[in-house]
Amino acid sequence: MFRGSIVALITPMHADGEIDDASLQRLVDFHVAEGTTAIVSVGTTGESATLDEDEHCDVIRRTVEFAAGRIPVIAGTGANSTREAISLTRRAREAGAVAALLVTPYYNKPTQEGLYLHYKAVAEAVDIPQILYNVPSRTACDMLPETVARLAGIDNIIGLKEATGDLSRVTRLRADCGPGFALYSGDDATAREFMRLGGDGVISVTSNLAPRSMQAMCEAALAGDRERAESIDATLEGLHRDLFVQSNPIPVKWGVAELGLCSRGIRLPLTWLTQEHQACVRQAMSQAGLL
């Protein structure tokens, strides 16, 4: 459904941690203007773990409203409870999201069969295109390629965000899941090679700060223009690395605020980027031509 750079959008907040609607509007407009392929609203970068269900669904609804059909909105609806994931996914469809992105259940550490049955249950309960999301470094749960291949046979499971950084999986996933199954990198640092090996794009943290460059890099990579893709990606290398000097989304929210696009707010237990790390993020932003 989507090819190129998809932003894993931050959820802007005021200093007291309340949602900042004005900044959310500003960010949606920014990504429309910069050519981002699609927005993921309230994914894990959007602090989904600290929003209650009503807030979560309201941010999705407002993002769809602000997008006004100019850019597709994919809703983050994953949860470690299958019932909660179904509820979030149903409400995202009602809010007008074009698809849902569902992270693997975290902390529970389900078996591969448990993962299959979890995603199958959500897909059968809610008629909306669904993208699987595998990020074992954050969830302590690795969805293996053979499980993804089983799930690819369910009609409304349309793709995978694979954030292991393990490029050896791409060729196997493409072969096992077929050409119509979308494969997205969830690791900015290896996204260019992921696309060279058969991926369709990236669901990106870096794109919060450098959406035009990320989209240009993706377009070059998908077109097979290796030299141009490498050249653009070289300017983004610092962001790919330093946006993770503290837990995501701490550094990227600081960077977006530095660009004047949002307020300086984050929700506990996350805290604002510490002084000792600000210089390296600022340097990475300068390397990318943002400052």
PDB file of C-alpha atoms in Angstrom:
ATOM      1  CA  MET A   1       0.000   0.000   0.000  1.00  0.00           C
ATOM      2  CA  PHE A   2       2.811   2.429   0.820  1.00  0.00           C
ATOM      3  CA  ARG A   3       6.387   2.771  -0.449  1.00  0.00           C
ATOM      4  CA  GLY A   4       9.060   5.118   0.822  1.00  0.00           C
ATOM      5  CA  SER A   5       9.503   6.998   4.073  1.00  0.00           C
ATOM      6  CA  ILE A   6       6.730   6.622   6.652  1.00  0.00           C
ATOM      7  CA  VAL A   7       7.217   8.730   9.763  1.00  0.00           C
ATOM      8  CA  ALA A   8       6.816   7.150  13.193  1.00  0.00           C
ATOM      9  CA  LEU A   9       5.396  10.422  14.442  1.00  0.00           C
ATOM     10  CA  ILE A  10       6.077  11.717  17.947  1.00  0.00           C
ATOM     11  CA  THR A  11       3.084  12.703  20.047  1.00  0.00           C
ATOM     12  CA  PRO A  12       3.712  16.376  20.916  1.00  0.00           C
ATOM     13  CA  MET A  13       3.040  17.370  24.505  1.00  0.00           C
ATOM     14  CA  HIS A  14       3.114  20.469  26.652  1.00  0.00           C
ATOM     15  CA  ALA A  15       5.571  20.706  29.548  1.00  0.00           C
ATOM     16  CA  ASP A  16       2.958  19.192  31.864  1.00  0.00           C
ATOM     17  CA  GLY A  17       2.623  16.109  29.631  1.00  0.00           C
ATOM     18  CA  GLU A  18      -0.773  17.002  28.161  1.00  0.00           C
ATOM     19  CA  ILE A  19      -1.273  16.531  24.409  1.00  0.00           C
ATOM     20  CA  ASP A  20      -0.356  19.593  22.323  1.00  0.00           C
ATOM     21  CA  ASP A  21      -2.955  19.746  19.523  1.00  0.00           C
ATOM     22  CA  ALA A  22      -1.497  22.878  17.931  1.00  0.00           C
ATOM     23  CA  SER A  23       1.890  21.197  17.521  1.00  0.00           C
ATOM     24  CA  LEU A  24       0.234  18.046  16.204  1.00  0.00           C
ATOM     25  CA  GLN A  25      -1.405  20.122  13.460  1.00  0.00           C
ATOM     26  CA  ARG A  26       1.970  21.745  12.742  1.00  0.00           C
ATOM     27  CA  LEU A  27       3.685  18.368  12.444  1.00  0.00           C
ATOM     28  CA  VAL A  28       1.065  16.921  10.115  1.00  0.00           C
ATOM     29  CA  ASP A  29       1.344  19.987   7.859  1.00  0.00           C
ATOM     30  CA  PHE A  30       5.143  19.700   7.976  1.00  0.00           C
ATOM     31  CA  HIS A  31       5.100  16.101   6.731  1.00  0.00           C
ATOM     32  CA  VAL A  32       2.596  16.870   4.004  1.00  0.00           C
ATOM     33  CA  ALA A  33       4.812  19.718   2.783  1.00  0.00           C
ATOM     34  CA  GLU A  34       8.004  17.637   2.996  1.00  0.00           C
ATOM     35  CA  GLY A  35       6.649  14.706   0.986  1.00  0.00           C
ATOM     36  CA  THR A  36       6.489  11.972   3.613  1.00  0.00           C
ATOM     37  CA  THR A  37       4.637   8.897   2.300  1.00  0.00           C
ATOM     38  CA  ALA A  38       2.450   8.299   5.366  1.00  0.00           C
ATOM     39  CA  ILE A  39       2.186   8.972   9.095  1.00  0.00           C
ATOM     40  CA  VAL A  40       2.105   6.377  11.860  1.00  0.00           C
ATOM     41  CA  SER A  41       0.063   7.945  14.653  1.00  0.00           C
ATOM     42  CA  VAL A  42       0.636   6.776  18.235  1.00  0.00           C
ATOM     43  CA  GLY A  43       3.094   4.060  17.469  1.00  0.00           C
ATOM     44  CA  THR A  44       5.736   3.264  20.062  1.00  0.00           C
ATOM     45  CA  THR A  45       7.676   6.416  19.105  1.00  0.00           C
ATOM     46  CA  GLY A  46       4.398   8.224  19.771  1.00  0.00           C
ATOM     47  CA  GLU A  47       4.548   7.123  23.432  1.00  0.00           C
ATOM     48  CA  SER A  48       1.636   4.729  23.098  1.00  0.00           C
ATOM     49  CA  ALA A  49       2.632   3.000  26.336  1.00  0.00           C
ATOM     50  CA  THR A  50       1.889   6.112  28.432  1.00  0.00           C
ATOM     51  CA  LEU A  51      -1.374   7.240  26.816  1.00  0.00           C
ATOM     52  CA  ASP A  52      -4.624   5.839  28.123  1.00  0.00           C
ATOM     53  CA  GLU A  53      -6.997   4.313  25.570  1.00  0.00           C
ATOM     54  CA  ASP A  54      -9.164   7.407  25.154  1.00  0.00           C
ATOM     55  CA  GLU A  55      -6.139   9.677  24.693  1.00  0.00           C
ATOM     56  CA  HIS A  56      -4.590   7.174  22.298  1.00  0.00           C
ATOM     57  CA  CYS A  57      -7.677   7.065  20.104  1.00  0.00           C
ATOM     58  CA  ASP A  58      -8.206  10.820  20.294  1.00  0.00           C
ATOM     59  CA  VAL A  59      -4.684  11.497  18.984  1.00  0.00           C
ATOM     60  CA  ILE A  60      -5.352   9.134  16.071  1.00  0.00           C
ATOM     61  CA  ARG A  61      -8.671  10.862  15.382  1.00  0.00           C
ATOM     62  CA  ARG A  62      -7.082  14.324  15.507  1.00  0.00           C
ATOM     63  CA  THR A  63      -4.216  13.237  13.260  1.00  0.00           C
ATOM     64  CA  VAL A  64      -6.698  11.952  10.667  1.00  0.00           C
ATOM     65  CA  GLU A  65      -8.647  15.198  10.983  1.00  0.00           C
ATOM     66  CA  PHE A  66      -5.526  17.346  10.527  1.00  0.00           C
ATOM     67  CA  ALA A  67      -4.341  15.224   7.600  1.00  0.00           C
ATOM     68  CA  ALA A  68      -7.664  15.838   5.841  1.00  0.00           C
ATOM     69  CA  GLY A  69      -6.947  13.249   3.170  1.00  0.00           C
ATOM     70  CA  ARG A  70      -3.619  14.826   2.172  1.00  0.00           C
ATOM     71  CA  ILE A  71      -1.493  12.027   3.640  1.00  0.00           C
ATOM     72  CA  PRO A  72      -2.468   8.515   4.786  1.00  0.00           C
ATOM     73  CA  VAL A  73      -2.592   7.903   8.541  1.00  0.00           C
ATOM     74  CA  ILE A  74      -1.658   4.479   9.910  1.00  0.00           C
ATOM     75  CA  ALA A  75      -2.691   3.958  13.528  1.00  0.00           C
ATOM     76  CA  GLY A  76      -0.471   2.290  16.093  1.00  0.00           C
ATOM     77  CA  THR A  77      -2.829  -0.158  17.814  1.00  0.00           C
ATOM     78  CA  GLY A  78      -0.578  -2.813  19.306  1.00  0.00           C
ATOM     79  CA  ALA A  79      -0.939  -3.974  22.902  1.00  0.00           C
ATOM     80  CA  ASN A  80       0.155  -6.865  25.082  1.00  0.00           C
ATOM     81  CA  SER A  81      -3.498  -7.764  25.575  1.00  0.00           C
ATOM     82  CA  THR A  82      -5.243  -9.177  22.524  1.00  0.00           C
ATOM     83  CA  ARG A  83      -8.568  -7.732  23.662  1.00  0.00           C
ATOM     84  CA  GLU A  84      -7.035  -4.276  24.032  1.00  0.00           C
ATOM     85  CA  ALA A  85      -5.385  -4.525  20.611  1.00  0.00           C
ATOM     86  CA  ILE A  86      -8.751  -5.402  19.066  1.00  0.00           C
ATOM     87  CA  SER A  87     -10.428  -2.464  20.804  1.00  0.00           C
ATOM     88  CA  LEU A  88      -7.720   0.001  19.721  1.00  0.00           C
ATOM     89  CA  THR A  89      -7.765  -1.308  16.156  1.00  0.00           C
ATOM     90  CA  ARG A  90     -11.552  -1.088  15.954  1.00  0.00           C
ATOM     91  CA  ARG A  91     -11.517   2.487  17.240  1.00  0.00           C
ATOM     92  CA  ALA A  92      -8.718   3.431  14.816  1.00  0.00           C
ATOM     93  CA  ARG A  93     -10.789   2.177  11.894  1.00  0.00           C
ATOM     94  CA  GLU A  94     -13.744   4.214  13.138  1.00  0.00           C
ATOM     95  CA  ALA A  95     -11.479   7.280  13.382  1.00  0.00           C
ATOM     96  CA  GLY A  96     -10.561   6.991   9.703  1.00  0.00           C
ATOM     97  CA  ALA A  97      -7.093   5.413   9.803  1.00  0.00           C
ATOM     98  CA  VAL A  98      -6.261   3.633   6.541  1.00  0.00           C
ATOM     99  CA  ALA A  99      -4.304   0.841   8.257  1.00  0.00           C
ATOM    100  CA  ALA A 100      -3.078  -0.304  11.663  1.00  0.00           C
ATOM    101  CA  LEU A 101       0.440  -1.069  12.890  1.00  0.00           C
ATOM    102  CA  LEU A 102       0.551  -3.616  15.721  1.00  0.00           C
ATOM    103  CA  VAL A 103       3.682  -4.163  17.783  1.00  0.00           C
ATOM    104  CA  THR A 104       4.227  -7.650  19.161  1.00  0.00           C
ATOM    105  CA  PRO A 105       2.854  -8.098  22.686  1.00  0.00           C
ATOM    106  CA  TYR A 106       5.541  -6.852  25.049  1.00  0.00           C
ATOM    107  CA  TYR A 107       6.598  -8.282  28.423  1.00  0.00           C
ATOM    108  CA  ASN A 108       4.312 -11.350  28.070  1.00  0.00           C
ATOM    109  CA  LYS A 109       6.904 -13.145  25.883  1.00  0.00           C
ATOM    110  CA  PRO A 110       4.329 -15.232  23.948  1.00  0.00           C
ATOM    111  CA  THR A 111       5.311 -18.312  21.969  1.00  0.00           C
ATOM    112  CA  GLN A 112       5.338 -18.215  18.168  1.00  0.00           C
ATOM    113  CA  GLU A 113       1.926 -19.919  18.230  1.00  0.00           C
ATOM    114  CA  GLY A 114       0.699 -17.272  20.667  1.00  0.00           C
ATOM    115  CA  LEU A 115       1.876 -14.534  18.306  1.00  0.00           C
ATOM    116  CA  TYR A 116       0.144 -16.196  15.366  1.00  0.00           C
ATOM    117  CA  LEU A 117      -3.131 -16.546  17.257  1.00  0.00           C
ATOM    118  CA  HIS A 118      -2.897 -12.989  18.633  1.00  0.00           C
ATOM    119  CA  TYR A 119      -2.539 -11.395  15.205  1.00  0.00           C
ATOM    120  CA  LYS A 120      -5.056 -13.759  13.621  1.00  0.00           C
ATOM    121  CA  ALA A 121      -7.623 -12.760  16.259  1.00  0.00           C
ATOM    122  CA  VAL A 122      -7.116  -9.037  15.636  1.00  0.00           C
ATOM    123  CA  ALA A 123      -7.255  -9.479  11.862  1.00  0.00           C
ATOM    124  CA  GLU A 124     -10.473 -11.490  12.067  1.00  0.00           C
ATOM    125  CA  ALA A 125     -12.081  -9.034  14.480  1.00  0.00           C
ATOM    126  CA  VAL A 126     -11.361  -5.798  12.591  1.00  0.00           C
ATOM    127  CA  ASP A 127     -11.623  -5.363   8.832  1.00  0.00           C
ATOM    128  CA  ILE A 128      -8.740  -2.951   8.271  1.00  0.00           C
ATOM    129  CA  PRO A 129      -5.328  -3.518   6.629  1.00  0.00           C
ATOM    130  CA  GLN A 130      -2.834  -4.494   9.330  1.00  0.00           C
ATOM    131  CA  ILE A 131       0.959  -4.287   9.509  1.00  0.00           C
ATOM    132  CA  LEU A 132       2.875  -6.495  11.929  1.00  0.00           C
ATOM    133  CA  TYR A 133       5.685  -4.896  13.948  1.00  0.00           C
ATOM    134  CA  ASN A 134       8.662  -6.845  15.271  1.00  0.00           C
ATOM    135  CA  VAL A 135      11.063  -5.011  17.613  1.00  0.00           C
ATOM    136  CA  PRO A 136      12.520  -7.566  20.044  1.00  0.00           C
ATOM    137  CA  SER A 137      14.995  -5.091  21.566  1.00  0.00           C
ATOM    138  CA  ARG A 138      12.006  -3.297  23.108  1.00  0.00           C
ATOM    139  CA  THR A 139       9.476  -6.108  23.572  1.00  0.00           C
ATOM    140  CA  ALA A 140      11.590  -9.130  24.592  1.00  0.00           C
ATOM    141  CA  CYS A 141       9.672 -11.035  21.918  1.00  0.00           C
ATOM    142  CA  ASP A 142      11.032 -11.945  18.470  1.00  0.00           C
ATOM    143  CA  MET A 143       8.483 -12.863  15.794  1.00  0.00           C
ATOM    144  CA  LEU A 144      10.351 -15.265  13.544  1.00  0.00           C
ATOM    145  CA  PRO A 145      10.126 -15.213   9.726  1.00  0.00           C
ATOM    146  CA  GLU A 146       8.182 -18.474   9.620  1.00  0.00           C
ATOM    147  CA  THR A 147       5.483 -16.959  11.841  1.00  0.00           C
ATOM    148  CA  VAL A 148       5.320 -13.861   9.632  1.00  0.00           C
ATOM    149  CA  ALA A 149       4.937 -16.123   6.589  1.00  0.00           C
ATOM    150  CA  ARG A 150       1.975 -17.896   8.224  1.00  0.00           C
ATOM    151  CA  LEU A 151       0.333 -14.567   9.023  1.00  0.00           C
ATOM    152  CA  ALA A 152       0.946 -13.255   5.496  1.00  0.00           C
ATOM    153  CA  GLY A 153      -1.694 -15.712   4.329  1.00  0.00           C
ATOM    154  CA  ILE A 154      -4.413 -13.762   6.169  1.00  0.00           C
ATOM    155  CA  ASP A 155      -6.008 -11.345   3.717  1.00  0.00           C
ATOM    156  CA  ASN A 156      -5.928  -8.123   5.719  1.00  0.00           C
ATOM    157  CA  ILE A 157      -2.440  -8.639   7.157  1.00  0.00           C
ATOM    158  CA  ILE A 158      -0.576  -6.718   4.487  1.00  0.00           C
ATOM    159  CA  GLY A 159       2.948  -6.168   5.750  1.00  0.00           C
ATOM    160  CA  LEU A 160       5.652  -6.167   8.395  1.00  0.00           C
ATOM    161  CA  LYS A 161       7.791  -3.548  10.103  1.00  0.00           C
ATOM    162  CA  GLU A 162      10.983  -5.453  10.887  1.00  0.00           C
ATOM    163  CA  ALA A 163      13.177  -3.639  13.416  1.00  0.00           C
ATOM    164  CA  THR A 164      15.766  -6.258  14.277  1.00  0.00           C
ATOM    165  CA  GLY A 165      18.374  -4.703  11.969  1.00  0.00           C
ATOM    166  CA  ASP A 166      19.075  -8.266  10.762  1.00  0.00           C
ATOM    167  CA  LEU A 167      19.346  -7.839   7.000  1.00  0.00           C
ATOM    168  CA  SER A 168      19.672 -11.580   6.456  1.00  0.00           C
ATOM    169  CA  ARG A 169      15.936 -11.843   7.139  1.00  0.00           C
ATOM    170  CA  VAL A 170      14.858  -9.614   4.246  1.00  0.00           C
ATOM    171  CA  THR A 171      15.465 -12.030   1.380  1.00  0.00           C
ATOM    172  CA  ARG A 172      13.808 -14.877   3.267  1.00  0.00           C
ATOM    173  CA  LEU A 173      10.784 -12.763   4.207  1.00  0.00           C
ATOM    174  CA  ARG A 174      10.364 -11.609   0.616  1.00  0.00           C
ATOM    175  CA  ALA A 175      10.571 -15.151  -0.704  1.00  0.00           C
ATOM    176  CA  ASP A 176       8.259 -16.648   1.923  1.00  0.00           C
ATOM    177  CA  CYS A 177       5.660 -13.856   2.060  1.00  0.00           C
ATOM    178  CA  GLY A 178       5.435 -13.081  -1.655  1.00  0.00           C
ATOM    179  CA  PRO A 179       5.781  -9.884  -3.698  1.00  0.00           C
ATOM    180  CA  GLY A 180       2.471  -8.387  -2.540  1.00  0.00           C
ATOM    181  CA  PHE A 181       3.410  -8.403   1.150  1.00  0.00           C
ATOM    182  CA  ALA A 182       4.915  -5.075   2.222  1.00  0.00           C
ATOM    183  CA  LEU A 183       8.229  -5.125   4.062  1.00  0.00           C
ATOM    184  CA  TYR A 184       9.294  -2.023   5.993  1.00  0.00           C
ATOM    185  CA  SER A 185      12.506  -1.476   7.872  1.00  0.00           C
ATOM    186  CA  GLY A 186      12.109  -0.317  11.447  1.00  0.00           C
ATOM    187  CA  ASP A 187      15.817   0.483  11.750  1.00  0.00           C
ATOM    188  CA  ASP A 188      16.891   3.730  10.081  1.00  0.00           C
ATOM    189  CA  ALA A 189      20.590   2.808  10.097  1.00  0.00           C
ATOM    190  CA  THR A 190      20.024  -0.258   7.879  1.00  0.00           C
ATOM    191  CA  ALA A 191      16.958   0.929   5.949  1.00  0.00           C
ATOM    192  CA  ARG A 192      18.836   1.706   2.734  1.00  0.00           C
ATOM    193  CA  GLU A 193      20.228  -1.820   2.505  1.00  0.00           C
ATOM    194  CA  PHE A 194      16.873  -3.253   3.587  1.00  0.00           C
ATOM    195  CA  MET A 195      15.275  -1.653   0.523  1.00  0.00           C
ATOM    196  CA  ARG A 196      18.114  -2.793  -1.746  1.00  0.00           C
ATOM    197  CA  LEU A 197      17.396  -6.355  -0.659  1.00  0.00           C
ATOM    198  CA  GLY A 198      13.695  -6.107  -1.496  1.00  0.00           C
ATOM    199  CA  GLY A 199      12.052  -3.936   1.141  1.00  0.00           C
ATOM    200  CA  ASP A 200       9.385  -1.361   0.351  1.00  0.00           C
ATOM    201  CA  GLY A 201      10.409   1.459   2.659  1.00  0.00           C
ATOM    202  CA  VAL A 202      11.045   2.445   6.251  1.00  0.00           C
ATOM    203  CA  ILE A 203       8.886   3.415   9.220  1.00  0.00           C
ATOM    204  CA  SER A 204      11.285   6.010  10.462  1.00  0.00           C
ATOM    205  CA  VAL A 205      12.326   7.897  13.592  1.00  0.00           C
ATOM    206  CA  THR A 206      14.820  10.033  11.628  1.00  0.00           C
ATOM    207  CA  SER A 207      11.992  11.232   9.383  1.00  0.00           C
ATOM    208  CA  ASN A 208      10.592  13.246  12.304  1.00  0.00           C
ATOM    209  CA  LEU A 209      13.532  15.623  11.769  1.00  0.00           C
ATOM    210  CA  ALA A 210      14.598  15.132   8.147  1.00  0.00           C
ATOM    211  CA  PRO A 211      11.525  13.987   6.219  1.00  0.00           C
ATOM    212  CA  ARG A 212      12.527  15.385   2.825  1.00  0.00           C
ATOM    213  CA  SER A 213      15.952  13.740   2.928  1.00  0.00           C
ATOM    214  CA  MET A 214      14.542  10.435   4.143  1.00  0.00           C
ATOM    215  CA  GLN A 215      11.979  10.397   1.363  1.00  0.00           C
ATOM    216  CA  ALA A 216      14.642  11.253  -1.243  1.00  0.00           C
ATOM    217  CA  MET A 217      16.904   8.499   0.073  1.00  0.00           C
ATOM    218  CA  CYS A 218      14.056   5.992  -0.088  1.00  0.00           C
ATOM    219  CA  GLU A 219      13.085   7.006  -3.604  1.00  0.00           C
ATOM    220  CA  ALA A 220      16.683   6.571  -4.766  1.00  0.00           C
ATOM    221  CA  ALA A 221      17.053   3.209  -3.010  1.00  0.00           C
ATOM    222  CA  LEU A 222      13.772   1.896  -4.414  1.00  0.00           C
ATOM    223  CA  ALA A 223      14.741   3.052  -7.904  1.00  0.00           C
ATOM    224  CA  GLY A 224      18.047   1.191  -7.663  1.00  0.00           C
ATOM    225  CA  ASP A 225      20.116   4.398  -7.663  1.00  0.00           C
ATOM    226  CA  ARG A 226      22.622   3.104  -5.140  1.00  0.00           C
ATOM    227  CA  GLU A 227      25.074   5.992  -5.432  1.00  0.00           C
ATOM    228  CA  ARG A 228      22.463   8.675  -4.773  1.00  0.00           C
ATOM    229  CA  ALA A 229      20.894   6.697  -1.924  1.00  0.00           C
ATOM    230  CA  GLU A 230      24.288   6.264  -0.260  1.00  0.00           C
ATOM    231  CA  SER A 231      25.112   9.945  -0.690  1.00  0.00           C
ATOM    232  CA  ILE A 232      21.899  11.123   0.957  1.00  0.00           C
ATOM    233  CA  ASP A 233      22.092   8.486   3.687  1.00  0.00           C
ATOM    234  CA  ALA A 234      25.616   9.616   4.591  1.00  0.00           C
ATOM    235  CA  THR A 235      24.231  12.990   5.682  1.00  0.00           C
ATOM    236  CA  LEU A 236      21.687  11.198   7.913  1.00  0.00           C
ATOM    237  CA  GLU A 237      24.096   8.750   9.508  1.00  0.00           C
ATOM    238  CA  GLY A 238      24.533  10.859  12.647  1.00  0.00           C
ATOM    239  CA  LEU A 239      20.770  11.084  13.172  1.00  0.00           C
ATOM    240  CA  HIS A 240      20.307   7.345  12.668  1.00  0.00           C
ATOM    241  CA  ARG A 241      22.860   6.797  15.441  1.00  0.00           C
ATOM    242  CA  ASP A 242      22.400   9.675  17.880  1.00  0.00           C
ATOM    243  CA  LEU A 243      18.610   9.673  18.025  1.00  0.00           C
ATOM    244  CA  PHE A 244      19.163   6.615  20.220  1.00  0.00           C
ATOM    245  CA  VAL A 245      21.722   8.009  22.688  1.00  0.00           C
ATOM    246  CA  GLN A 246      18.880   7.768  25.201  1.00  0.00           C
ATOM    247  CA  SER A 247      15.675   5.777  24.923  1.00  0.00           C
ATOM    248  CA  ASN A 248      13.519   6.619  21.911  1.00  0.00           C
ATOM    249  CA  PRO A 249      11.669   9.037  21.672  1.00  0.00           C
ATOM    250  CA  ILE A 250      13.675  11.153  24.137  1.00  0.00           C
ATOM    251  CA  PRO A 251      16.296  12.443  21.646  1.00  0.00           C
ATOM    252  CA  VAL A 252      13.935  12.865  18.691  1.00  0.00           C
ATOM    253  CA  LYS A 253      11.389  14.852  20.736  1.00  0.00           C
ATOM    254  CA  TRP A 254      14.217  17.152  21.831  1.00  0.00           C
ATOM    255  CA  GLY A 255      15.278  17.565  18.201  1.00  0.00           C
ATOM    256  CA  VAL A 256      11.768  18.336  16.975  1.00  0.00           C
ATOM    257  CA  ALA A 257      11.453  20.952  19.717  1.00  0.00           C
ATOM    258  CA  GLU A 258      14.804  22.442  18.648  1.00  0.00           C
ATOM    259  CA  LEU A 259      13.335  22.924  15.172  1.00  0.00           C
ATOM    260  CA  GLY A 260      10.440  24.851  16.740  1.00  0.00           C
ATOM    261  CA  LEU A 261       7.857  22.283  15.657  1.00  0.00           C
ATOM    262  CA  CYS A 262       6.608  21.215  19.088  1.00  0.00           C
ATOM    263  CA  SER A 263       6.592  22.094  22.759  1.00  0.00           C
ATOM    264  CA  ARG A 264       9.124  20.664  25.210  1.00  0.00           C
ATOM    265  CA  GLY A 265       6.971  17.945  26.713  1.00  0.00           C
ATOM    266  CA  ILE A 266       7.366  14.244  27.391  1.00  0.00           C
ATOM    267  CA  ARG A 267       5.541  11.883  29.709  1.00  0.00           C
ATOM    268  CA  LEU A 268       6.990  10.020  32.689  1.00  0.00           C
ATOM    269  CA  PRO A 269       8.672   7.641  33.072  1.00  0.00           C
ATOM    270  CA  LEU A 270      10.485   9.182  30.082  1.00  0.00           C
ATOM    271  CA  THR A 271      12.395  12.388  30.797  1.00  0.00           C
ATOM    272  CA  TRP A 272      13.752  15.232  28.674  1.00  0.00           C
ATOM    273  CA  LEU A 273      17.106  14.719  26.918  1.00  0.00           C
ATOM    274  CA  THR A 274      19.920  15.373  29.361  1.00  0.00           C
ATOM    275  CA  GLN A 275      22.394  18.191  28.781  1.00  0.00           C
ATOM    276  CA  GLU A 276      25.311  15.812  28.231  1.00  0.00           C
ATOM    277  CA  HIS A 277      23.671  14.332  25.107  1.00  0.00           C
ATOM    278  CA  GLN A 278      22.304  17.494  23.522  1.00  0.00           C
ATOM    279  CA  ALA A 279      25.529  18.464  21.750  1.00  0.00           C
ATOM    280  CA  CYS A 280      25.792  15.190  19.810  1.00  0.00           C
ATOM    281  CA  VAL A 281      22.161  15.338  18.682  1.00  0.00           C
ATOM    282  CA  ARG A 282      22.633  18.961  17.653  1.00  0.00           C
ATOM    283  CA  GLN A 283      25.761  17.976  15.703  1.00  0.00           C
ATOM    284  CA  ALA A 284      23.858  15.199  13.921  1.00  0.00           C
ATOM    285  CA  MET A 285      21.119  17.680  13.028  1.00  0.00           C
ATOM    286  CA  SER A 286      23.755  20.072  11.658  1.00  0.00           C
ATOM    287  CA  GLN A 287      25.347  17.261   9.603  1.00  0.00           C
ATOM    288  CA  ALA A 288      21.911  16.619   8.081  1.00  0.00           C
ATOM    289  CA  GLY A 289      21.561  20.309   7.149  1.00  0.00           C
ATOM    290  CA  LEU A 290      18.790  20.999   9.634  1.00  0.00           C
ATOM    291  CA  LEU A 291      20.561  23.734  11.633  1.00  0.00           C
TER     292      LEU A 291
END
